[in-house]
GROMACS .gro file of C-alpha atoms in nm:
model
  445
    1MET     CA    1  -3.583  -0.461   0.050
    2THR     CA    2  -3.275  -0.515  -0.168
    3SER     CA    3  -2.938  -0.518   0.013
    4ARG     CA    4  -2.661  -0.293  -0.111
    5THR     CA    5  -2.412  -0.436  -0.360
    6ARG     CA    6  -2.067  -0.462  -0.202
    7VAL     CA    7  -1.801  -0.335  -0.443
    8VAL     CA    8  -1.436  -0.363  -0.336
    9VAL     CA    9  -1.174  -0.182  -0.544
   10ILE     CA   10  -0.810  -0.282  -0.491
   11GLY     CA   11  -0.577   0.007  -0.572
   12GLY     CA   12  -0.589   0.372  -0.471
   13GLY     CA   13  -0.478   0.538  -0.793
   14MET     CA   14  -0.643   0.742  -1.067
   15ALA     CA   15  -0.859   0.462  -1.208
   16ALA     CA   16  -0.981   0.356  -0.863
   17ALA     CA   17  -1.065   0.713  -0.761
   18ARG     CA   18  -1.257   0.779  -1.082
   19LEU     CA   19  -1.453   0.454  -1.060
   20ALA     CA   20  -1.536   0.494  -0.690
   21GLY     CA   21  -1.647   0.852  -0.745
   22GLN     CA   22  -1.884   0.761  -1.026
   23LEU     CA   23  -2.036   0.463  -0.847
   24SER     CA   24  -2.083   0.656  -0.522
   25ALA     CA   25  -2.237   0.957  -0.692
   26ALA     CA   26  -2.476   0.762  -0.914
   27SER     CA   27  -2.617   0.498  -0.682
   28ASP     CA   28  -2.711   0.466  -0.314
   29ASP     CA   29  -2.734   0.091  -0.363
   30MET     CA   30  -2.357   0.042  -0.384
   31ASP     CA   31  -2.136   0.000  -0.080
   32VAL     CA   32  -1.795   0.094  -0.223
   33THR     CA   33  -1.468   0.021  -0.042
   34VAL     CA   34  -1.128   0.119  -0.187
   35VAL     CA   35  -0.812  -0.052  -0.060
   36GLY     CA   36  -0.516   0.177  -0.129
   37GLU     CA   37  -0.161   0.072  -0.045
   38GLU     CA   38  -0.024   0.426  -0.059
   39PRO     CA   39  -0.074   0.638   0.253
   40HIS     CA   40  -0.178   0.942   0.048
   41ALA     CA   41  -0.509   1.053  -0.091
   42PRO     CA   42  -0.540   0.971  -0.465
   43TYR     CA   43  -0.342   1.197  -0.696
   44ASN     CA   44  -0.272   1.264  -1.062
   45ARG     CA   45   0.037   1.054  -1.135
   46VAL     CA   46   0.088   1.230  -1.468
   47LEU     CA   47   0.198   1.545  -1.282
   48LEU     CA   48   0.467   1.389  -1.061
   49ALA     CA   49   0.747   1.547  -1.265
   50GLU     CA   50   0.585   1.887  -1.207
   51VAL     CA   51   0.593   1.820  -0.832
   52LEU     CA   52   0.957   1.714  -0.851
   53ALA     CA   53   1.040   2.032  -1.044
   54GLY     CA   54   0.873   2.241  -0.773
   55ARG     CA   55   0.608   2.384  -1.005
   56TYR     CA   56   0.324   2.216  -0.812
   57ALA     CA   57   0.288   2.137  -0.444
   58PRO     CA   58   0.188   1.774  -0.379
   59GLU     CA   59  -0.160   1.875  -0.265
   60VAL     CA   60  -0.226   2.048  -0.599
   61ILE     CA   61  -0.221   1.717  -0.787
   62GLY     CA   62  -0.463   1.551  -0.543
   63LEU     CA   63  -0.784   1.400  -0.678
   64PRO     CA   64  -1.126   1.414  -0.510
   65GLU     CA   65  -1.172   1.131  -0.263
   66PRO     CA   66  -1.538   1.019  -0.284
   67SER     CA   67  -1.698   1.091   0.052
   68ALA     CA   68  -1.957   0.818   0.008
   69ALA     CA   69  -1.692   0.550  -0.043
   70ARG     CA   70  -1.495   0.386   0.235
   71TRP     CA   71  -1.127   0.450   0.164
   72LEU     CA   72  -0.861   0.239   0.337
   73ARG     CA   73  -0.522   0.411   0.305
   74GLY     CA   74  -0.193   0.238   0.373
   75VAL     CA   75  -0.358  -0.105   0.354
   76ARG     CA   76  -0.235  -0.377   0.118
   77ALA     CA   77  -0.450  -0.656  -0.019
   78VAL     CA   78  -0.249  -0.977   0.013
   79ARG     CA   79  -0.486  -1.252  -0.104
   80LEU     CA   80  -0.811  -1.302  -0.295
   81ASP     CA   81  -1.040  -1.579  -0.172
   82ARG     CA   82  -1.269  -1.621  -0.471
   83ASP     CA   83  -1.464  -1.912  -0.320
   84GLU     CA   84  -1.558  -1.709  -0.013
   85ARG     CA   85  -1.557  -1.378  -0.206
   86LEU     CA   86  -1.318  -1.215   0.042
   87VAL     CA   87  -1.020  -0.983   0.009
   88ARG     CA   88  -0.758  -1.055   0.277
   89CYS     CA   89  -0.550  -0.752   0.382
   90ASP     CA   90  -0.216  -0.711   0.556
   91ASP     CA   91  -0.378  -0.548   0.859
   92GLY     CA   92  -0.573  -0.866   0.928
   93THR     CA   93  -0.906  -0.748   0.793
   94SER     CA   94  -1.116  -0.944   0.544
   95LEU     CA   95  -1.346  -0.756   0.309
   96PRO     CA   96  -1.645  -0.940   0.160
   97TYR     CA   97  -1.748  -0.845  -0.194
   98ASP     CA   98  -2.019  -0.902  -0.448
   99THR     CA   99  -1.812  -0.732  -0.718
  100LEU     CA  100  -1.434  -0.700  -0.705
  101VAL     CA  101  -1.233  -0.455  -0.916
  102LEU     CA  102  -0.858  -0.486  -0.961
  103ALA     CA  103  -0.700  -0.145  -1.018
  104THR     CA  104  -0.358  -0.248  -0.890
  105GLY     CA  105  -0.163  -0.046  -1.147
  106SER     CA  106   0.197  -0.130  -1.228
  107ASN     CA  107   0.537  -0.156  -1.066
  108PRO     CA  108   0.854   0.014  -1.184
  109VAL     CA  109   1.094  -0.223  -1.355
  110LEU     CA  110   1.422  -0.254  -1.164
  111PRO     CA  111   1.699  -0.340  -1.412
  112PRO     CA  112   1.949  -0.619  -1.328
  113LEU     CA  113   2.235  -0.386  -1.234
  114ARG     CA  114   2.529  -0.507  -1.030
  115GLY     CA  115   2.543  -0.316  -0.706
  116LEU     CA  116   2.170  -0.246  -0.698
  117PHE     CA  117   2.115  -0.515  -0.435
  118ASP     CA  118   2.355  -0.678  -0.190
  119ASP     CA  119   2.295  -1.024  -0.336
  120PHE     CA  120   2.292  -1.005  -0.715
  121THR     CA  121   2.216  -1.376  -0.748
  122ASP     CA  122   1.884  -1.316  -0.568
  123PHE     CA  123   1.790  -1.024  -0.789
  124PRO     CA  124   1.411  -0.990  -0.790
  125GLY     CA  125   1.375  -0.870  -1.149
  126GLY     CA  126   1.126  -0.616  -1.022
  127PRO     CA  127   0.916  -0.560  -0.710
  128GLY     CA  128   0.737  -0.864  -0.579
  129GLY     CA  129   0.994  -1.136  -0.650
  130PRO     CA  130   1.246  -1.307  -0.422
  131GLY     CA  131   1.470  -1.054  -0.257
  132ALA     CA  132   1.237  -0.764  -0.337
  133ALA     CA  133   1.240  -0.656   0.027
  134GLN     CA  134   1.607  -0.558   0.000
  135GLU     CA  135   1.661  -0.184   0.027
  136LEU     CA  136   1.803   0.016  -0.260
  137PRO     CA  137   2.124   0.208  -0.193
  138ARG     CA  138   2.072   0.562  -0.070
  139GLY     CA  139   2.040   0.797  -0.365
  140VAL     CA  140   1.880   0.533  -0.593
  141HIS     CA  141   1.515   0.598  -0.667
  142PRO     CA  142   1.241   0.459  -0.888
  143PHE     CA  143   1.005   0.732  -1.005
  144ARG     CA  144   0.652   0.601  -0.991
  145THR     CA  145   0.476   0.720  -0.674
  146LEU     CA  146   0.438   1.039  -0.474
  147SER     CA  147   0.663   0.887  -0.207
  148ASP     CA  148   0.929   0.827  -0.474
  149CYS     CA  149   0.890   1.188  -0.586
  150ARG     CA  150   0.926   1.328  -0.234
  151ALA     CA  151   1.229   1.112  -0.154
  152LEU     CA  152   1.400   1.223  -0.475
  153ALA     CA  153   1.315   1.590  -0.417
  154ASP     CA  154   1.466   1.572  -0.067
  155GLU     CA  155   1.805   1.478  -0.216
  156ALA     CA  156   1.796   1.691  -0.533
  157ARG     CA  157   2.008   1.988  -0.427
  158PRO     CA  158   2.171   2.234  -0.671
  159GLY     CA  159   2.512   2.112  -0.784
  160ALA     CA  160   2.441   1.744  -0.713
  161ARG     CA  161   2.510   1.491  -0.990
  162ALA     CA  162   2.232   1.264  -1.111
  163VAL     CA  163   2.203   0.989  -1.371
  164VAL     CA  164   1.860   0.899  -1.507
  165VAL     CA  165   1.856   0.545  -1.647
  166GLY     CA  166   1.595   0.520  -1.922
  167GLY     CA  167   1.508   0.766  -2.197
  168GLY     CA  168   1.135   0.705  -2.229
  169LEU     CA  169   0.856   0.943  -2.136
  170LEU     CA  170   0.918   0.911  -1.763
  171GLY     CA  171   1.296   0.934  -1.789
  172VAL     CA  172   1.283   1.246  -2.005
  173SER     CA  173   1.037   1.408  -1.763
  174ALA     CA  174   1.252   1.323  -1.460
  175ALA     CA  175   1.572   1.447  -1.626
  176ARG     CA  176   1.414   1.778  -1.719
  177ALA     CA  177   1.275   1.824  -1.368
  178LEU     CA  178   1.610   1.753  -1.201
  179ASN     CA  179   1.790   1.980  -1.444
  180GLY     CA  180   1.548   2.260  -1.358
  181LEU     CA  181   1.644   2.221  -0.991
  182GLY     CA  182   2.008   2.289  -1.070
  183VAL     CA  183   2.115   1.923  -1.060
  184HIS     CA  184   2.384   1.819  -1.311
  185THR     CA  185   2.182   1.558  -1.497
  186VAL     CA  186   2.287   1.279  -1.733
  187LEU     CA  187   2.021   1.086  -1.925
  188ALA     CA  188   2.133   0.735  -2.026
  189GLN     CA  189   1.920   0.557  -2.287
  190GLN     CA  190   1.995   0.205  -2.409
  191GLY     CA  191   1.801   0.246  -2.734
  192GLU     CA  192   1.900   0.437  -3.044
  193HIS     CA  193   1.695   0.743  -2.961
  194LEU     CA  194   1.486   0.903  -2.687
  195MET     CA  195   1.121   0.807  -2.640
  196GLU     CA  196   1.153   0.543  -2.910
  197ARG     CA  197   0.806   0.402  -2.830
  198HIS     CA  198   0.649   0.733  -2.932
  199LEU     CA  199   0.888   0.931  -3.155
  200ASP     CA  200   1.072   0.863  -3.479
  201ALA     CA  201   1.442   0.940  -3.516
  202ARG     CA  202   1.388   1.293  -3.652
  203ALA     CA  203   1.154   1.405  -3.373
  204SER     CA  204   1.378   1.241  -3.115
  205ALA     CA  205   1.680   1.432  -3.247
  206LEU     CA  206   1.495   1.760  -3.193
  207LEU     CA  207   1.399   1.651  -2.842
  208ARG     CA  208   1.760   1.565  -2.769
  209GLU     CA  209   1.879   1.901  -2.899
  210HIS     CA  210   1.628   2.074  -2.675
  211LEU     CA  211   1.738   1.884  -2.364
  212GLU     CA  212   2.105   1.941  -2.438
  213SER     CA  213   2.044   2.313  -2.491
  214LEU     CA  214   1.908   2.320  -2.135
  215GLY     CA  215   2.217   2.149  -1.997
  216VAL     CA  216   2.106   1.784  -1.980
  217GLU     CA  217   2.382   1.547  -2.094
  218VAL     CA  218   2.227   1.279  -2.316
  219HIS     CA  219   2.378   0.938  -2.399
  220THR     CA  220   2.195   0.702  -2.637
  221GLN     CA  221   2.288   0.344  -2.734
  222CYS     CA  222   2.431   0.337  -2.386
  223ARG     CA  223   2.387   0.029  -2.167
  224VAL     CA  224   2.427   0.063  -1.792
  225ARG     CA  225   2.616  -0.228  -1.637
  226GLY     CA  226   2.600  -0.151  -1.268
  227LEU     CA  227   2.633   0.086  -0.976
  228GLU     CA  228   2.926   0.172  -0.755
  229THR     CA  229   2.837   0.231  -0.392
  230ARG     CA  230   3.014   0.344  -0.078
  231PRO     CA  231   2.945   0.262   0.288
  232ASP     CA  232   2.670   0.474   0.437
  233ALA     CA  233   2.578   0.490   0.806
  234PRO     CA  234   2.419   0.306   0.970
  235GLY     CA  235   2.535  -0.009   0.793
  236GLY     CA  236   2.389   0.084   0.456
  237ARG     CA  237   2.519   0.186   0.115
  238ALA     CA  238   2.496   0.500  -0.097
  239VAL     CA  239   2.541   0.528  -0.473
  240SER     CA  240   2.859   0.698  -0.592
  241ALA     CA  241   2.870   0.621  -0.965
  242VAL     CA  242   2.691   0.455  -1.255
  243VAL     CA  243   2.909   0.223  -1.462
  244LEU     CA  244   2.840   0.179  -1.834
  245ALA     CA  245   2.895  -0.140  -2.034
  246ASP     CA  246   3.216  -0.003  -2.186
  247GLY     CA  247   3.354   0.069  -1.839
  248TYR     CA  248   3.293   0.444  -1.851
  249ARG     CA  249   3.204   0.576  -1.509
  250LEU     CA  250   2.945   0.850  -1.445
  251ALA     CA  251   2.976   1.007  -1.100
  252ALA     CA  252   2.634   1.015  -0.936
  253GLU     CA  253   2.493   1.108  -0.598
  254LEU     CA  254   2.145   1.038  -0.736
  255THR     CA  255   2.030   0.764  -0.973
  256VAL     CA  256   1.677   0.755  -1.108
  257LEU     CA  257   1.552   0.422  -1.247
  258ALA     CA  258   1.304   0.502  -1.525
  259CYS     CA  259   1.322   0.170  -1.708
  260GLY     CA  260   0.954   0.119  -1.769
  261VAL     CA  261   0.675  -0.044  -1.573
  262ARG     CA  262   0.527  -0.390  -1.541
  263PRO     CA  263   0.155  -0.460  -1.477
  264ARG     CA  264   0.098  -0.557  -1.116
  265VAL     CA  265  -0.071  -0.894  -1.152
  266GLY     CA  266   0.054  -1.097  -0.855
  267LEU     CA  267  -0.280  -1.102  -0.672
  268ALA     CA  268  -0.469  -1.200  -0.986
  269ARG     CA  269  -0.224  -1.475  -1.081
  270ALA     CA  270  -0.222  -1.622  -0.730
  271ALA     CA  271  -0.603  -1.625  -0.736
  272GLY     CA  272  -0.606  -1.827  -1.059
  273LEU     CA  273  -0.733  -1.552  -1.290
  274GLU     CA  274  -0.618  -1.549  -1.652
  275VAL     CA  275  -0.302  -1.339  -1.682
  276ARG     CA  276  -0.085  -1.277  -1.987
  277ARG     CA  277   0.105  -0.949  -1.977
  278GLY     CA  278  -0.181  -0.805  -1.774
  279VAL     CA  279  -0.504  -0.935  -1.622
  280VAL     CA  280  -0.709  -1.039  -1.923
  281VAL     CA  281  -1.047  -0.865  -1.951
  282ASP     CA  282  -1.333  -0.866  -2.202
  283ASP     CA  283  -1.540  -0.577  -2.339
  284GLU     CA  284  -1.710  -0.537  -2.000
  285LEU     CA  285  -1.369  -0.523  -1.827
  286ARG     CA  286  -1.454  -0.862  -1.676
  287THR     CA  287  -1.180  -1.114  -1.595
  288SER     CA  288  -1.205  -1.492  -1.624
  289ASP     CA  289  -1.410  -1.475  -1.301
  290PRO     CA  290  -1.741  -1.297  -1.380
  291ARG     CA  291  -1.745  -1.131  -1.036
  292VAL     CA  292  -1.399  -0.978  -1.083
  293HIS     CA  293  -1.313  -0.688  -1.313
  294ALA     CA  294  -0.986  -0.507  -1.386
  295VAL     CA  295  -0.907  -0.156  -1.508
  296GLY     CA  296  -0.603   0.061  -1.561
  297ASP     CA  297  -0.237  -0.035  -1.591
  298CYS     CA  298  -0.293  -0.392  -1.469
  299ALA     CA  299  -0.561  -0.475  -1.729
  300GLU     CA  300  -0.504  -0.631  -2.071
  301HIS     CA  301  -0.785  -0.575  -2.320
  302GLY     CA  302  -0.771  -0.711  -2.673
  303GLY     CA  303  -0.406  -0.803  -2.623
  304VAL     CA  304  -0.314  -0.445  -2.525
  305VAL     CA  305  -0.185  -0.313  -2.192
  306TYR     CA  306  -0.210   0.064  -2.231
  307GLY     CA  307  -0.024   0.189  -1.924
  308LEU     CA  308  -0.157   0.540  -1.984
  309ALA     CA  309  -0.371   0.763  -1.765
  310GLY     CA  310  -0.621   0.836  -2.042
  311ALA     CA  311  -0.690   0.469  -2.101
  312ALA     CA  312  -0.726   0.404  -1.727
  313GLN     CA  313  -0.987   0.677  -1.700
  314GLU     CA  314  -1.180   0.554  -2.003
  315GLN     CA  315  -1.182   0.202  -1.861
  316ALA     CA  316  -1.305   0.330  -1.525
  317ASP     CA  317  -1.585   0.518  -1.702
  318ALA     CA  318  -1.681   0.211  -1.905
  319LEU     CA  319  -1.683  -0.016  -1.600
  320ALA     CA  320  -1.893   0.234  -1.403
  321ARG     CA  321  -2.155   0.217  -1.679
  322VAL     CA  322  -2.144  -0.165  -1.675
  323LEU     CA  323  -2.185  -0.190  -1.297
  324LEU     CA  324  -2.453   0.076  -1.276
  325ALA     CA  325  -2.652  -0.084  -1.559
  326ALA     CA  326  -2.646  -0.415  -1.371
  327ALA     CA  327  -2.731  -0.265  -1.032
  328PRO     CA  328  -3.081  -0.353  -0.904
  329GLN     CA  329  -3.324  -0.060  -0.901
  330PRO     CA  330  -3.681  -0.072  -0.765
  331ASP     CA  331  -3.824   0.116  -1.064
  332ARG     CA  332  -3.621  -0.071  -1.324
  333PRO     CA  333  -3.770  -0.339  -1.553
  334SER     CA  334  -3.667  -0.700  -1.485
  335THR     CA  335  -3.425  -0.691  -1.779
  336PRO     CA  336  -3.170  -0.412  -1.710
  337PRO     CA  337  -3.027  -0.206  -1.996
  338THR     CA  338  -2.693  -0.311  -2.143
  339ALA     CA  339  -2.400  -0.075  -2.114
  340PRO     CA  340  -2.203  -0.007  -2.434
  341PRO     CA  341  -1.893  -0.227  -2.457
  342TYR     CA  342  -1.541  -0.097  -2.405
  343THR     CA  343  -1.373  -0.129  -2.743
  344GLY     CA  344  -1.031   0.013  -2.663
  345THR     CA  345  -0.872   0.355  -2.621
  346ARG     CA  346  -0.729   0.584  -2.885
  347ALA     CA  347  -0.441   0.695  -2.668
  348LEU     CA  348  -0.257   1.023  -2.717
  349THR     CA  349   0.071   1.071  -2.532
  350ARG     CA  350   0.164   1.427  -2.447
  351LEU     CA  351   0.462   1.588  -2.275
  352THR     CA  352   0.546   1.951  -2.205
  353LEU     CA  353   0.905   2.036  -2.116
  354ALA     CA  354   0.868   2.372  -1.942
  355PRO     CA  355   1.152   2.626  -1.946
  356ALA     CA  356   1.374   2.656  -1.642
  357ALA     CA  357   1.316   2.929  -1.387
  358THR     CA  358   1.585   3.193  -1.342
  359ALA     CA  359   1.698   3.335  -1.008
  360ALA     CA  360   1.457   3.622  -1.067
  361GLY     CA  361   1.170   3.377  -1.099
  362THR     CA  362   1.119   3.426  -1.473
  363ALA     CA  363   1.128   3.149  -1.734
  364ALA     CA  364   1.449   3.091  -1.929
  365GLY     CA  365   1.422   2.943  -2.278
  366ARG     CA  366   1.120   2.816  -2.467
  367PRO     CA  367   0.897   2.527  -2.364
  368LEU     CA  368   0.883   2.223  -2.589
  369ASP     CA  369   0.554   2.044  -2.641
  370LEU     CA  370   0.522   1.705  -2.803
  371ALA     CA  371   0.240   1.464  -2.871
  372ALA     CA  372   0.223   1.124  -3.037
  373PHE     CA  373  -0.080   0.916  -3.125
  374GLY     CA  374  -0.185   0.610  -3.318
  375GLU     CA  375   0.039   0.430  -3.566
  376THR     CA  376   0.346   0.646  -3.623
  377GLU     CA  377   0.528   0.390  -3.838
  378PRO     CA  378   0.363   0.369  -4.182
  379ARG     CA  379   0.274   0.057  -4.376
  380PRO     CA  380   0.400   0.032  -4.737
  381GLU     CA  381   0.066   0.151  -4.878
  382ASP     CA  382   0.028   0.447  -4.639
  383ASP     CA  383   0.090   0.812  -4.723
  384VAL     CA  384   0.318   1.016  -4.496
  385VAL     CA  385   0.321   1.395  -4.473
  386HIS     CA  386   0.599   1.589  -4.298
  387LEU     CA  387   0.623   1.953  -4.201
  388ALA     CA  388   0.944   2.067  -4.030
  389ASP     CA  389   1.106   2.389  -3.916
  390ALA     CA  390   1.432   2.317  -3.735
  391THR     CA  391   1.486   2.682  -3.641
  392ARG     CA  392   1.170   2.675  -3.427
  393SER     CA  393   1.201   2.308  -3.322
  394VAL     CA  394   0.873   2.231  -3.498
  395TYR     CA  395   0.813   1.888  -3.650
  396ARG     CA  396   0.488   1.733  -3.766
  397LYS     CA  397   0.443   1.393  -3.921
  398VAL     CA  398   0.111   1.229  -4.000
  399VAL     CA  399   0.032   0.886  -4.140
  400VAL     CA  400  -0.271   0.858  -4.368
  401ARG     CA  401  -0.436   0.530  -4.469
  402GLY     CA  402  -0.701   0.573  -4.734
  403ASP     CA  403  -0.915   0.864  -4.616
  404ARG     CA  404  -0.827   0.821  -4.247
  405LEU     CA  405  -0.561   0.970  -4.028
  406VAL     CA  406  -0.407   0.674  -3.840
  407GLY     CA  407  -0.123   0.834  -3.646
  408GLY     CA  408   0.109   1.125  -3.601
  409ILE     CA  409   0.398   1.287  -3.418
  410LEU     CA  410   0.367   1.655  -3.328
  411LEU     CA  411   0.655   1.847  -3.178
  412GLY     CA  412   0.662   2.221  -3.115
  413ASP     CA  413   0.366   2.451  -3.054
  414LEU     CA  414   0.073   2.213  -3.013
  415GLY     CA  415  -0.172   2.501  -3.004
  416THR     CA  416  -0.177   2.493  -3.386
  417VAL     CA  417  -0.263   2.128  -3.431
  418GLY     CA  418  -0.562   2.063  -3.208
  419ALA     CA  419  -0.792   1.994  -3.500
  420LEU     CA  420  -0.551   1.727  -3.621
  421ALA     CA  421  -0.571   1.535  -3.293
  422ARG     CA  422  -0.951   1.570  -3.281
  423THR     CA  423  -0.981   1.434  -3.635
  424TRP     CA  424  -0.781   1.127  -3.535
  425GLU     CA  425  -0.970   1.076  -3.209
  426GLY     CA  426  -1.304   1.101  -3.391
  427ASP     CA  427  -1.186   0.877  -3.677
  428GLU     CA  428  -1.321   1.137  -3.920
  429PRO     CA  429  -1.269   1.103  -4.297
  430LEU     CA  430  -1.013   1.350  -4.423
  431SER     CA  431  -1.239   1.455  -4.707
  432SER     CA  432  -1.434   1.668  -4.458
  433ALA     CA  433  -1.117   1.837  -4.326
  434PRO     CA  434  -0.832   1.894  -4.576
  435LEU     CA  435  -0.502   1.766  -4.442
  436LEU     CA  436  -0.303   2.084  -4.506
  437HIS     CA  437  -0.564   2.282  -4.312
  438LEU     CA  438  -0.543   2.034  -4.024
  439LEU     CA  439  -0.165   2.058  -4.014
  440THR     CA  440  -0.171   2.435  -3.987
  441ASN     CA  441  -0.503   2.503  -3.814
  442ASP     CA  442  -0.485   2.715  -3.500
  443GLY     CA  443  -0.704   2.487  -3.292
  444GLY     CA  444  -0.569   2.393  -2.950
  445ILE     CA  445  -0.527   2.038  -2.829
   0.00000   0.00000   0.00000
């Protein structure tokens, strides 16, 4: 009789939940254990801004927790013993594995701001380094986990003043959510325009106009130098202002650090696995140790760290197929089938900025939808098509290379451009779907 394959997944996020669910549902021959550092059940991290804004209760964004898997909440893996094939945990337990999956996600980047920590010379440069155990001043919050979201919501009262540092996808989402709660919100972005990884200058200008029309104060090309704090009982500190590089001072009772994320690779590096920006994996999501795989924000495939929920889910799906194909089955031929390789993700980034709620509970203003995908900066030989209507805050830009759509930026009512996104995702030749039709088709996305 064949013993069950012991699969240990480190990380309790979206990728881990999806992988554990598929393995548990498809095979009785897998003994799946998930080690999750957060005390909560798995949840959809994409919707944290909706929880902060009060549109969803925390339980609404919860994900199914596979009943057939053993789920260890509030437990942190501290060391990988690859020779013994053991995962050492902070509660003293050791978990043996036949297959190990790293789904450790990413950490928020903490910028080197004076006043952020008591000892600036010991600044950690992000969680996990020397001095990382120091506490942030009261009122200063990263925005990455459900605990971060709850702590921020507890302090976000109407009339409070907040500064969001970072104008990327997460910073824009956090600023809009705080603004909707009646918080006076300033968004400080070091780059030339908002969401510069995803939007061009024209689309970003429309996004900025929309945020400012809602009451968010936006500063671009604005470098934050440090924080001012005041004494806070018992023996702590609380933020009182954000200081810009030119000396300008922004009063702040709340400061949100939305300065990007960094793949969480400390366990993998300490265990001697190959790490560049992320944990390097091949087309079977396998690391430099054939018994160890990695998926999600911590994984680097083909030189790319996606850091997006869609890619994490696709990688979890691909790895589930790999592991299930390799699992021993009594009725299976001696040579198991080969799972299709993971070749990368065609990632689409989407954000909806919902209108604010009035005192009567109705929505004030229009929502703004945006999506970006593929290569939005054209090569010299590419064709670029723009459609714009500033009066309706609608902007569409697509990049065409030969007969293929290779990227685009869509801002406004995305219900009219679903066919465009599907054409890109399917890598379909444009000859079968005229471009003008795609740009105006009422398709849904």
